[in-house]
PDB file of C-alpha atoms in Angstrom:
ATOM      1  CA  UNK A   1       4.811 -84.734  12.418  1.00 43.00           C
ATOM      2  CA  UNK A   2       5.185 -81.226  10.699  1.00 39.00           C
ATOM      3  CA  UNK A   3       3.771 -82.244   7.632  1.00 40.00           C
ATOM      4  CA  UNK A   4       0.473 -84.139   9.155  1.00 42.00           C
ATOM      5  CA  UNK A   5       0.081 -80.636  11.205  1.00 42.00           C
ATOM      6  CA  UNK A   6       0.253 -78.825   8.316  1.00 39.00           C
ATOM      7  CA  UNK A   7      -2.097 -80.967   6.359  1.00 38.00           C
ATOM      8  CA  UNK A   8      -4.594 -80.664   9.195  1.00 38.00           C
ATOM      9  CA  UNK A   9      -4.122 -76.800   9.019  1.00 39.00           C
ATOM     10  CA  UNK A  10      -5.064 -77.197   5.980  1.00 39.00           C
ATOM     11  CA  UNK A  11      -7.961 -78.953   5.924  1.00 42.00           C
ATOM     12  CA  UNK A  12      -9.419 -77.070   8.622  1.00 41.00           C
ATOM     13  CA  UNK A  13      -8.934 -73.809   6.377  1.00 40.00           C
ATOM     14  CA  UNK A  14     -10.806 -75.647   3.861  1.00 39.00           C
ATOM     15  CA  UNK A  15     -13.241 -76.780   5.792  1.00 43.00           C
ATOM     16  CA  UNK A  16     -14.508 -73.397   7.042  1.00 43.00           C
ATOM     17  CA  UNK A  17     -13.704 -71.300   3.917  1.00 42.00           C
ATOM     18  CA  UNK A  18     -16.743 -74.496   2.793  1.00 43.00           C
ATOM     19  CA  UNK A  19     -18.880 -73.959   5.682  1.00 40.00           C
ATOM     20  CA  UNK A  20     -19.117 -70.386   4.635  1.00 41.00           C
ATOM     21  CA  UNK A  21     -19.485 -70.160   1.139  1.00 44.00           C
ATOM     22  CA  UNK A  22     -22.993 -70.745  -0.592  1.00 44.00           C
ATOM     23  CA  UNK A  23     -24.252 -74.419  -1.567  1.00 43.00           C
ATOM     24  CA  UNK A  24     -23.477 -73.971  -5.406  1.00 44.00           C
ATOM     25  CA  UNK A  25     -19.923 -73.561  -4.300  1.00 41.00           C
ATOM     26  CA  UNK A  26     -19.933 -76.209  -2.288  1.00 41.00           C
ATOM     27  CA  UNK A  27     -20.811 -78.553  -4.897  1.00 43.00           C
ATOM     28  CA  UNK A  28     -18.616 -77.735  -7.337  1.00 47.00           C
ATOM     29  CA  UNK A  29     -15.736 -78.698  -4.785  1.00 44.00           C
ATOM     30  CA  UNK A  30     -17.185 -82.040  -5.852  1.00 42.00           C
ATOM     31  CA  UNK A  31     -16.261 -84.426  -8.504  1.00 42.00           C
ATOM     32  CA  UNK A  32     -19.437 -83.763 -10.607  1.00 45.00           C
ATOM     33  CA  UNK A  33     -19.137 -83.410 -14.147  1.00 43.00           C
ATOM     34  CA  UNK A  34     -21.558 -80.658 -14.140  1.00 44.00           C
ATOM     35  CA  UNK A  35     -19.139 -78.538 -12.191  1.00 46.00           C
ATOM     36  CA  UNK A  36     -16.140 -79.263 -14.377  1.00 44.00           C
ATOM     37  CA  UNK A  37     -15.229 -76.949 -16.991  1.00 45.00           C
ATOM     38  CA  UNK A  38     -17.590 -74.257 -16.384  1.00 47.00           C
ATOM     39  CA  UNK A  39     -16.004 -70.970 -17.019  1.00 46.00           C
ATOM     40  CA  UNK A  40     -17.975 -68.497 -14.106  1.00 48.00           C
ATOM     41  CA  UNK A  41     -17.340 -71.133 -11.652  1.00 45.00           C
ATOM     42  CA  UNK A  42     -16.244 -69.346  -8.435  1.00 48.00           C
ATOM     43  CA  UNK A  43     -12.836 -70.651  -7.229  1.00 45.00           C
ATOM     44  CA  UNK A  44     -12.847 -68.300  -4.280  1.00 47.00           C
ATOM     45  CA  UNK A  45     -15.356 -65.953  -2.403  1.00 49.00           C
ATOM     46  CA  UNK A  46     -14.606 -63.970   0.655  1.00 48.00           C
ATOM     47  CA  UNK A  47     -16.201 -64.871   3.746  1.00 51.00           C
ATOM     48  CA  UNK A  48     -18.834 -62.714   5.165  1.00 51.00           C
ATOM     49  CA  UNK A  49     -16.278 -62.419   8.400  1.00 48.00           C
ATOM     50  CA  UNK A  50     -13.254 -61.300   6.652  1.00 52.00           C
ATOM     51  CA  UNK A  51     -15.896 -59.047   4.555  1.00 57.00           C
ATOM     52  CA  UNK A  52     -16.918 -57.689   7.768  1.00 58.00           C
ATOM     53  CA  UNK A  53     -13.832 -57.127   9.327  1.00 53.00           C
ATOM     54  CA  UNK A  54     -12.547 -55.280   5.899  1.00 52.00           C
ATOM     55  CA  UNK A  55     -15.243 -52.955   5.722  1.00 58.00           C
ATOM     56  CA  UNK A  56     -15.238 -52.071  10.059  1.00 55.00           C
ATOM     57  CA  UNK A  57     -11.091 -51.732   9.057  1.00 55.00           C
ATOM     58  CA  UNK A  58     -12.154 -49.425   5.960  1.00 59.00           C
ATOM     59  CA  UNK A  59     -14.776 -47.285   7.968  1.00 56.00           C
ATOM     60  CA  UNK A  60     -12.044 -46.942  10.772  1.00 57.00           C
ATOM     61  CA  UNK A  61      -9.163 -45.865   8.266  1.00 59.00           C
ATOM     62  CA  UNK A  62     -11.967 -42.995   6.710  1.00 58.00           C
ATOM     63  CA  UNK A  63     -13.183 -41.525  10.299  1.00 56.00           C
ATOM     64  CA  UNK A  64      -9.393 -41.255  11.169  1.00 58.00           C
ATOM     65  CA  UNK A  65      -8.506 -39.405   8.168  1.00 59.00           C
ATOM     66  CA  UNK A  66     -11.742 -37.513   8.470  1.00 55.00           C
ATOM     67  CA  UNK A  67     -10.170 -36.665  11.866  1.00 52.00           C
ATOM     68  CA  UNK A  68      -6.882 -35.856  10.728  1.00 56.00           C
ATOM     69  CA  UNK A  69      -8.451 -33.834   8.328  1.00 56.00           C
ATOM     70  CA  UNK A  70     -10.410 -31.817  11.072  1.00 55.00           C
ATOM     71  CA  UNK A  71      -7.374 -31.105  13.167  1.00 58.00           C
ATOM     72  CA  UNK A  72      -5.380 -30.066  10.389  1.00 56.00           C
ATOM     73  CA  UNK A  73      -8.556 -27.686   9.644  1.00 58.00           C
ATOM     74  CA  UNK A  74      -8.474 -26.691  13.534  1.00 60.00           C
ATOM     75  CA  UNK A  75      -4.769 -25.753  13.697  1.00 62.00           C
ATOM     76  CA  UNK A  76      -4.807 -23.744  10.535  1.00 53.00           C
ATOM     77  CA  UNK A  77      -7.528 -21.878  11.911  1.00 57.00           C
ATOM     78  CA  UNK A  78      -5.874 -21.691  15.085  1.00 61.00           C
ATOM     79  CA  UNK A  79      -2.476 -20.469  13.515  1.00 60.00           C
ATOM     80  CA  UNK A  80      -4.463 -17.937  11.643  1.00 53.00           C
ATOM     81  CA  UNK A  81      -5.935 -16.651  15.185  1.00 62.00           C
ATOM     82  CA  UNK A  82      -2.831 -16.397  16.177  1.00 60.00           C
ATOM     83  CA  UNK A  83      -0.960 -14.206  13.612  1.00 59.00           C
ATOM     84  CA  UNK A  84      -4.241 -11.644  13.855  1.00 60.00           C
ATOM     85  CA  UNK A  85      -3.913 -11.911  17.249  1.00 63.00           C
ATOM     86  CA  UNK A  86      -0.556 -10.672  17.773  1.00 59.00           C
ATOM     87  CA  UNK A  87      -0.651  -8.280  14.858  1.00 61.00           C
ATOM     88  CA  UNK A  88      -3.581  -6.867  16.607  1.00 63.00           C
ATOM     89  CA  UNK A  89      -1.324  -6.975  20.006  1.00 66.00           C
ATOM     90  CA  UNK A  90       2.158  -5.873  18.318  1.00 68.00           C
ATOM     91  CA  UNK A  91      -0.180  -2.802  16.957  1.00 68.00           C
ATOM     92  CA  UNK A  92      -1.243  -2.083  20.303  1.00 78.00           C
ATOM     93  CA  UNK A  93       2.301  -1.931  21.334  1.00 79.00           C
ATOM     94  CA  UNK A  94       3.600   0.426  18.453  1.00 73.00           C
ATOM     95  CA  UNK A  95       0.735   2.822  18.815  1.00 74.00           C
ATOM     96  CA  UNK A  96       1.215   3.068  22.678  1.00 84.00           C
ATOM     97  CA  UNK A  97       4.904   3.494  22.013  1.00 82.00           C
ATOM     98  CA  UNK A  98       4.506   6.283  19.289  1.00 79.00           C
ATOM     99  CA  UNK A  99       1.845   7.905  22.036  1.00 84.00           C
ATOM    100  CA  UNK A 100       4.393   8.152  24.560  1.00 90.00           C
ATOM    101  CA  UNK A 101       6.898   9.353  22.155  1.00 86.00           C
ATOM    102  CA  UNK A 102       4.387  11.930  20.807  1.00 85.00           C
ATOM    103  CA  UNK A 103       3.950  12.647  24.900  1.00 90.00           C
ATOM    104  CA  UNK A 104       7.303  13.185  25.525  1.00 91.00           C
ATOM    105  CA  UNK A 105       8.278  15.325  22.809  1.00 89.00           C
ATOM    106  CA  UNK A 106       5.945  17.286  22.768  1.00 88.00           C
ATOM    107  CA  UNK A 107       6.018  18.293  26.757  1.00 91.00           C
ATOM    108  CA  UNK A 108      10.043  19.073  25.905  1.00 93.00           C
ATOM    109  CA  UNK A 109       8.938  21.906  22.895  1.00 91.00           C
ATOM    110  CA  UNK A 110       5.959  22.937  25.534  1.00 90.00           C
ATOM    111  CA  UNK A 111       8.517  23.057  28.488  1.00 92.00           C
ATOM    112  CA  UNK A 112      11.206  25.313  26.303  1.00 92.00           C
ATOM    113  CA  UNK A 113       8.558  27.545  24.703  1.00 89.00           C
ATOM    114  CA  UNK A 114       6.815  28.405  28.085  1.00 90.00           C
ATOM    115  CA  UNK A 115       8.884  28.253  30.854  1.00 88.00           C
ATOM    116  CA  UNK A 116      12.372  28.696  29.280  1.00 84.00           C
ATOM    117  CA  UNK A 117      15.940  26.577  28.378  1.00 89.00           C
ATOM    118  CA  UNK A 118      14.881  23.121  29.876  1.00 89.00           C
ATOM    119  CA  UNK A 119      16.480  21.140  30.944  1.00 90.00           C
ATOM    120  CA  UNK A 120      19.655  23.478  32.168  1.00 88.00           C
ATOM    121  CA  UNK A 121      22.223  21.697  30.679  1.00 91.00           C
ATOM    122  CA  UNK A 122      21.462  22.688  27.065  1.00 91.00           C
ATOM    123  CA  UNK A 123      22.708  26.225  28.000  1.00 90.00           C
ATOM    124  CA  UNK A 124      26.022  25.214  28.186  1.00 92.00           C
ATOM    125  CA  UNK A 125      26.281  22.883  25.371  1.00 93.00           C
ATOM    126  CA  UNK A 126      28.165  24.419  22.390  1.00 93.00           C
ATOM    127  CA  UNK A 127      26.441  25.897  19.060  1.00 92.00           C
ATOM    128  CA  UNK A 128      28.414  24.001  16.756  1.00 94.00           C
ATOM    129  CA  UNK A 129      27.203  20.213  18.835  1.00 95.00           C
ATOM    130  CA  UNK A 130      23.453  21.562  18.427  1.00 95.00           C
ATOM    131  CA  UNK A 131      24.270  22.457  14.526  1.00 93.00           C
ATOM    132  CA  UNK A 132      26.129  18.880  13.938  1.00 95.00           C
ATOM    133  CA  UNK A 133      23.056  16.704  15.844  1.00 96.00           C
ATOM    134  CA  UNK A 134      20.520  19.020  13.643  1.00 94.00           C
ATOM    135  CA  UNK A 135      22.058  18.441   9.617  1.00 93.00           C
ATOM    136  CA  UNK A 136      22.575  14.470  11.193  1.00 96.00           C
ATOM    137  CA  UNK A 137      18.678  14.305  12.602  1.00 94.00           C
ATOM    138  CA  UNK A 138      17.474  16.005   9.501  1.00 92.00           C
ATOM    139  CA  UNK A 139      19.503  14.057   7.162  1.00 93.00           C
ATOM    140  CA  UNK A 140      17.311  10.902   8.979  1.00 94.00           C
ATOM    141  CA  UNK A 141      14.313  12.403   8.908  1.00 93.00           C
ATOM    142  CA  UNK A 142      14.210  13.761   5.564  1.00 92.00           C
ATOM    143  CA  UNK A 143      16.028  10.938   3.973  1.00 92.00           C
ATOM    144  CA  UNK A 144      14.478   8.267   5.264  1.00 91.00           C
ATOM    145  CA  UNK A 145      10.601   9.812   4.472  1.00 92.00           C
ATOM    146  CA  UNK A 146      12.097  10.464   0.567  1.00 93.00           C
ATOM    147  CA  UNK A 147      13.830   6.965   0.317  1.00 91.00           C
ATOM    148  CA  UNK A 148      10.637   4.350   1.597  1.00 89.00           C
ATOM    149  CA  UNK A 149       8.988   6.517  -0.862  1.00 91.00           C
ATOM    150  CA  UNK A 150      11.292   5.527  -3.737  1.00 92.00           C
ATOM    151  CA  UNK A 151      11.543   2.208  -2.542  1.00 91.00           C
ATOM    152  CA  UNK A 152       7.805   1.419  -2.297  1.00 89.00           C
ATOM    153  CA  UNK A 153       6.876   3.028  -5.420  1.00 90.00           C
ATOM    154  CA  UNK A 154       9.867   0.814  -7.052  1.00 91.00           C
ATOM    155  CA  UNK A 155       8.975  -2.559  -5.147  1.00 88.00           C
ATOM    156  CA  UNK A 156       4.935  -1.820  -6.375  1.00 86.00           C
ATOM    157  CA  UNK A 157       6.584  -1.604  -9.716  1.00 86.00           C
ATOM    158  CA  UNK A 158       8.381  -4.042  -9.556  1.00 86.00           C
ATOM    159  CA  UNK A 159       5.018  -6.869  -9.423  1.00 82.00           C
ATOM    160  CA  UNK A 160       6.790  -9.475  -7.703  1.00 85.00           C
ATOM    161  CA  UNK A 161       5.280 -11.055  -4.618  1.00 83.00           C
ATOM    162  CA  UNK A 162       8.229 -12.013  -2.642  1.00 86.00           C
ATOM    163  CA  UNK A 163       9.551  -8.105  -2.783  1.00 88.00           C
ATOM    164  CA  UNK A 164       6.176  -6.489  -1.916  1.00 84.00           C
ATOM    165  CA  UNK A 165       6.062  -8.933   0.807  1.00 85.00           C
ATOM    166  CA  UNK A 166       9.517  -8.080   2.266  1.00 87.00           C
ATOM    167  CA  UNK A 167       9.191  -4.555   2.030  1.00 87.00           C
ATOM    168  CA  UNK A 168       6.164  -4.075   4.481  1.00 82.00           C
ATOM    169  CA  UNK A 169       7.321  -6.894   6.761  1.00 82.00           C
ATOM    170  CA  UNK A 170      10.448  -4.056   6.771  1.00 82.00           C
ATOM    171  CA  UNK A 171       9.419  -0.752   6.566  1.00 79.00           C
ATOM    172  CA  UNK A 172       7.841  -0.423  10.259  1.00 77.00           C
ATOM    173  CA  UNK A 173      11.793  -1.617  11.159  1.00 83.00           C
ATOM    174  CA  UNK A 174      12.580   1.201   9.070  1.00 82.00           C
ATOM    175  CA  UNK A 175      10.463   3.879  10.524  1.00 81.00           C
ATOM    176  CA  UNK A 176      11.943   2.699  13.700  1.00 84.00           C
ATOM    177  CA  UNK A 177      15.612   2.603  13.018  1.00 87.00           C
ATOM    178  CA  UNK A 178      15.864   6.084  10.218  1.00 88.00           C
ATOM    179  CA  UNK A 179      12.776   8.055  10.709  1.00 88.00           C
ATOM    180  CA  UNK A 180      11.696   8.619  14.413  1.00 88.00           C
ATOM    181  CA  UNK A 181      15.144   9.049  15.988  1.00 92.00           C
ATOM    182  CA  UNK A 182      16.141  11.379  13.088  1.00 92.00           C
ATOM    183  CA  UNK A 183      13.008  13.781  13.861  1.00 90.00           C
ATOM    184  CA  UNK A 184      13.963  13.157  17.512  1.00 93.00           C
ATOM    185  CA  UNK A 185      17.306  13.811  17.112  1.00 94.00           C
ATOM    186  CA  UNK A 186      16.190  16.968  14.858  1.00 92.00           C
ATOM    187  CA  UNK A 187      13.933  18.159  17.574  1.00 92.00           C
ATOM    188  CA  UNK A 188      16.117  17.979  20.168  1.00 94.00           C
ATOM    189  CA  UNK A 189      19.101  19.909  18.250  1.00 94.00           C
ATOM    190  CA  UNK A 190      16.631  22.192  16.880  1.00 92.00           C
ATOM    191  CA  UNK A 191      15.629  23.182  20.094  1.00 93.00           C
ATOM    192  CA  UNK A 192      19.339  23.952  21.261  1.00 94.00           C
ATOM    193  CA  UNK A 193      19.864  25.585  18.620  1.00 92.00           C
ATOM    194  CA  UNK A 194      17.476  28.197  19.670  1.00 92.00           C
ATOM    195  CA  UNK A 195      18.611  28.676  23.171  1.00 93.00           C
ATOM    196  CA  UNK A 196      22.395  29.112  21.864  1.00 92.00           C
ATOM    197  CA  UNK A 197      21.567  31.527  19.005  1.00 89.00           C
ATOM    198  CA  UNK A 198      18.827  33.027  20.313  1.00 89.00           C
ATOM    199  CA  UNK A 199      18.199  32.883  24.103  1.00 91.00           C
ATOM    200  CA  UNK A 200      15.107  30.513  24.226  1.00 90.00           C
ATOM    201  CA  UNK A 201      12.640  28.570  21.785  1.00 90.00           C
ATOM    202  CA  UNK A 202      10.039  31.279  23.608  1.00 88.00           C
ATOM    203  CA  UNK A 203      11.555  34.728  21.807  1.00 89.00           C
ATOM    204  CA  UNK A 204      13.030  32.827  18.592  1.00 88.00           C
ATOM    205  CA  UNK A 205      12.674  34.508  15.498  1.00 85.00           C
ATOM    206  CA  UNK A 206       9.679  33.932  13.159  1.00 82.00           C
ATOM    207  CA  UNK A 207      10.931  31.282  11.095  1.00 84.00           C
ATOM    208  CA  UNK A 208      11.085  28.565  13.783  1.00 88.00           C
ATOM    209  CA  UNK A 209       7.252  28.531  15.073  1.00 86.00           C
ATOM    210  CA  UNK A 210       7.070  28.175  10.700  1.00 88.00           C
ATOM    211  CA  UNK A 211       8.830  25.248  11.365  1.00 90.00           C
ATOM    212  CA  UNK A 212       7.100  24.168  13.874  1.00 87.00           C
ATOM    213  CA  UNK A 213       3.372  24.562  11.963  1.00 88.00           C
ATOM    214  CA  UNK A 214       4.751  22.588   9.047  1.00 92.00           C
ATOM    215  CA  UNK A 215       6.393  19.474  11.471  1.00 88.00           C
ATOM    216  CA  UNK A 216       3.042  19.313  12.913  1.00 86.00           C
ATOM    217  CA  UNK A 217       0.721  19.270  10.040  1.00 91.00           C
ATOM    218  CA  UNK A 218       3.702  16.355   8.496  1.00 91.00           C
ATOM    219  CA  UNK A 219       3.304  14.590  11.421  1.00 84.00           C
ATOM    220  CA  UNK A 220      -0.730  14.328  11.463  1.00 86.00           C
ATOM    221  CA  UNK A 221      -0.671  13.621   7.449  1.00 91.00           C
ATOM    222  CA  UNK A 222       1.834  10.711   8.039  1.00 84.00           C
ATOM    223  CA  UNK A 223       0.513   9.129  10.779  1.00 81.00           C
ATOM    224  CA  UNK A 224      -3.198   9.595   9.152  1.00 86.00           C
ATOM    225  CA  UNK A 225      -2.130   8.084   6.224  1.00 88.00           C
ATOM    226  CA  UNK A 226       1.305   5.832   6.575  1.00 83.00           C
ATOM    227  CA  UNK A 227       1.670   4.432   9.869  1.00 77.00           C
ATOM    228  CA  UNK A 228      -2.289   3.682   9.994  1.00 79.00           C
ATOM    229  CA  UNK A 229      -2.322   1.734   6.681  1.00 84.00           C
ATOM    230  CA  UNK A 230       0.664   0.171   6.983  1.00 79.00           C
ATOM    231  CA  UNK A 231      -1.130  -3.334   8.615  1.00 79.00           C
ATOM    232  CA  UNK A 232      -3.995  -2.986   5.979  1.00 85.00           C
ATOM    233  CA  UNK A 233      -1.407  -2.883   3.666  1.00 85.00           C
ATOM    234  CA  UNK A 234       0.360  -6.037   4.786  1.00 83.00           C
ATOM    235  CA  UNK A 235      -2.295  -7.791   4.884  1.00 85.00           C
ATOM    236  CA  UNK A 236      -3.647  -6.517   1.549  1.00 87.00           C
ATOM    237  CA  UNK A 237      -0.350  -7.632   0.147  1.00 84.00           C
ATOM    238  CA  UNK A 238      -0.679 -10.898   1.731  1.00 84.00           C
ATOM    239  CA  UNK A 239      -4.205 -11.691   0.022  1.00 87.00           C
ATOM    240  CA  UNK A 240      -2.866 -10.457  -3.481  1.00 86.00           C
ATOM    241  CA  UNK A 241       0.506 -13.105  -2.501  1.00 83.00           C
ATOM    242  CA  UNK A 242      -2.206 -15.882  -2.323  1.00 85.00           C
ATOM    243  CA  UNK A 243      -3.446 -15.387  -5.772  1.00 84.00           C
ATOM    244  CA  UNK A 244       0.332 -15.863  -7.316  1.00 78.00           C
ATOM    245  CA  UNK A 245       0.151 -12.124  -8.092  1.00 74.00           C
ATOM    246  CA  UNK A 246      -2.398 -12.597 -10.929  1.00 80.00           C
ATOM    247  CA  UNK A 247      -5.049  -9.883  -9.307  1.00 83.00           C
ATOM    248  CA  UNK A 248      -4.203  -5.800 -10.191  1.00 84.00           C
ATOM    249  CA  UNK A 249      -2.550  -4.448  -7.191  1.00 83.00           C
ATOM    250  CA  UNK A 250      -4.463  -3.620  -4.451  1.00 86.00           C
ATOM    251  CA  UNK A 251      -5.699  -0.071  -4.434  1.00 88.00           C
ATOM    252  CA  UNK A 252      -4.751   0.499  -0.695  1.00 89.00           C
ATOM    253  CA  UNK A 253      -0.743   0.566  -2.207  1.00 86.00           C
ATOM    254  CA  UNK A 254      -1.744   2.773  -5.239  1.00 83.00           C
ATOM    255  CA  UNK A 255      -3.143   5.310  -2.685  1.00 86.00           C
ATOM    256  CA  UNK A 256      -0.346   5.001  -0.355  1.00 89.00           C
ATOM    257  CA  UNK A 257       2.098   6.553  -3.252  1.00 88.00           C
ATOM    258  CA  UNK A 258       0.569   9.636  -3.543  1.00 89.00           C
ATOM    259  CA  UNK A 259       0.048  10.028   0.362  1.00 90.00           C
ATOM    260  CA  UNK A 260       4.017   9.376   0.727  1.00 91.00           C
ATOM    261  CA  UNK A 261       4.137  12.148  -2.423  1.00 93.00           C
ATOM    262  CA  UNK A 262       2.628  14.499   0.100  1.00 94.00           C
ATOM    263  CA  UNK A 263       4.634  13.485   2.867  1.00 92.00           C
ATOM    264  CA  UNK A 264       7.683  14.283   0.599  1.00 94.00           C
ATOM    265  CA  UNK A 265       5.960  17.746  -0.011  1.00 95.00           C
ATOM    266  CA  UNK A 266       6.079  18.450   3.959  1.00 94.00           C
ATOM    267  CA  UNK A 267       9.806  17.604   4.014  1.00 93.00           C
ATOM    268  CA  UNK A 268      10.928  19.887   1.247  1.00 94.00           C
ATOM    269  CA  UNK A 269       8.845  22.426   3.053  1.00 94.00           C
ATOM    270  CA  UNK A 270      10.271  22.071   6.312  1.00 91.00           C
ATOM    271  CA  UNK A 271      13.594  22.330   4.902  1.00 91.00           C
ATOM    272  CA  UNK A 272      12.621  25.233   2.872  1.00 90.00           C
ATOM    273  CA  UNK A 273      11.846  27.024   6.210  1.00 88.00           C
ATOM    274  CA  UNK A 274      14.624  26.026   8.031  1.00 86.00           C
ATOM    275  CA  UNK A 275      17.553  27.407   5.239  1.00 84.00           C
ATOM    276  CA  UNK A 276      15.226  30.672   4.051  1.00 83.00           C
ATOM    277  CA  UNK A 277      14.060  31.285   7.166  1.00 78.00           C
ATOM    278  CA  UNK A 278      10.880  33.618   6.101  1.00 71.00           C
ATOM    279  CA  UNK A 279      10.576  36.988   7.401  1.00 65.00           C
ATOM    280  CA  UNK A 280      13.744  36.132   9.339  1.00 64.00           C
ATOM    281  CA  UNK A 281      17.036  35.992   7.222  1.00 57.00           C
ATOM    282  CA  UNK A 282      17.169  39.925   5.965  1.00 57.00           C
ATOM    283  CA  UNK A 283      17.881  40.906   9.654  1.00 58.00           C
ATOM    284  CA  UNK A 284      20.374  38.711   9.805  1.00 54.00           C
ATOM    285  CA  UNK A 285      22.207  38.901   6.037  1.00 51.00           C
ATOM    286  CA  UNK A 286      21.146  42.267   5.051  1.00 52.00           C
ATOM    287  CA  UNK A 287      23.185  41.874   1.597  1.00 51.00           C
ATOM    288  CA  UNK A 288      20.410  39.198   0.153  1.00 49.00           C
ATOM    289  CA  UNK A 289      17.223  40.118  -0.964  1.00 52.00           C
ATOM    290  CA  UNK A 290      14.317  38.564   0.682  1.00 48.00           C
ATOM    291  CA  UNK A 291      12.680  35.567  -0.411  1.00 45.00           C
ATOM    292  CA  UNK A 292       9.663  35.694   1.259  1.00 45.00           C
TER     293      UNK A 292
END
């Protein structure tokens, strides 16, 4: 019974692979001499329904990759909105931070200069805290503008994608953990130092509004030309990454040298005014000749 039901499974598969191939193949399924031995003789041809089918399954198969292809186009795009969307939001964020900051320290110098020792407690904090707070603070400040100097200039150098890449993905952190609460710190000290010594930031001697002329003009040179180009410099970086490095370096990191050069400039400055103390330190150690 299995074999008779597999014989008629069979001859029905003949019979309509026959009913849809062409008359010259159906003939040669005959005994006729004329058929036998002839080398081009089709043993087998694919029926116009299975052809069909093939070529519905082949056009399905190339609109779904086509598809696949067009969301994998869409999310890149999307993921590329996305990272210049929140670098555009996370440099919202630092430049309303470094506003307030700016805000805040500079109503502290305004409220010590013009209305007196603010806030009260600074009167009674000893000299020697003040001193220690200001050589720690300045040792932040100072070091930290000299040292992302050396290190950019050394990881520019240096050629190598994967450092250039990891240094401005770390120097904001760096800015953020050395620089700003060093100059705060600095500030802050500075200013107590000034009550203790003197009586008030208001009647200090010459040397520390000096100080204060050079911390400003630092502070509008590195923000004008650090802190602003530090996203088109990550990003610069980023397009000279996607070349394997094979592009000069971008310009945008050969001027940023000489701009931190400058910034290095204000620092020895300020530090210059702070130990000669201009037009200051011959009332105070009248065995030294002035240097200024």
């Amino acid at each position: 019974m299995v074999r008779s039901t597999s014989f008629v499974a069979a001859a029905a598969l003949v019979a309509s692979s026959s009913a849809f191939a062409p008359s010259s193949s159906s003939s040669c399924l005959s005994s006729s001499p004329s058929c036998v031995g002839r080398p081009n003789a089709p043993l087998h041809r694919r029926s116009p329904l299975s052809s069909s089918a093939l070529n519905l399954w082949n056009k399905e198969d190339a609109a779904d990759n086509k598809a696949s292809s067009g969301n994998m186009s869409l999310e890149a795009l999307q993921t590329a909105s996305d990272e210049e969307n929140w670098e555009a939001d996370s440099k919202v964020v630092e430049l309303a931070g470094l506003a307030i900051w700016m805000l805040s320290l500079t109503g502290f110098i305004f409220a010590n200069n013009f209305i007196g020792p603010w806030p009260a407690f600074m009167s009674s904090i000893p000299e020697r805290v003040f001193f220690t707070g200001h050589m720690l603070g300045g040792m932040l400040f100072g070091g930290g503008i000299i040292m992302t100097t050396a290190l950019e200039w050394l990881c520019v150098k240096n050629r190598q994608p994967a450092v250039l890449t990891f240094y401005f993905d770390k120097v904001p952190l760096l800015d953020m953990a050395l620089v700003l609460p060093g100059l705060t710190l600095a500030m802050f000290s500075g200013t107590g130092l000034t009550i203790t010594r003197y009586g008030g930031l208001g009647i200090a001697p010459a040397h520390i509004p000096v100080v204060f002329y050079i911390l400003t003009a630092f502070a509008a040179w590195w923000g004008a030309t650090d802190l602003a180009t530090q996203g088109k410099a990550m990003r610069a970086v980023d397009e000279w990454v996607a070349t394997n490095g094979q592009e000069p370096i971008p310009k945008i990191i050969e001027d940023r040298f000489w701009s931190n050069i400058i910034s290095c400039g204000f620092v020895i400055a300020l530090y210059s005014a702070m130990v000669l103390k201009p037009g200051t330190l011959p009332q105070y150690t009248p065995h030294m000749a002035p240097f200024f």
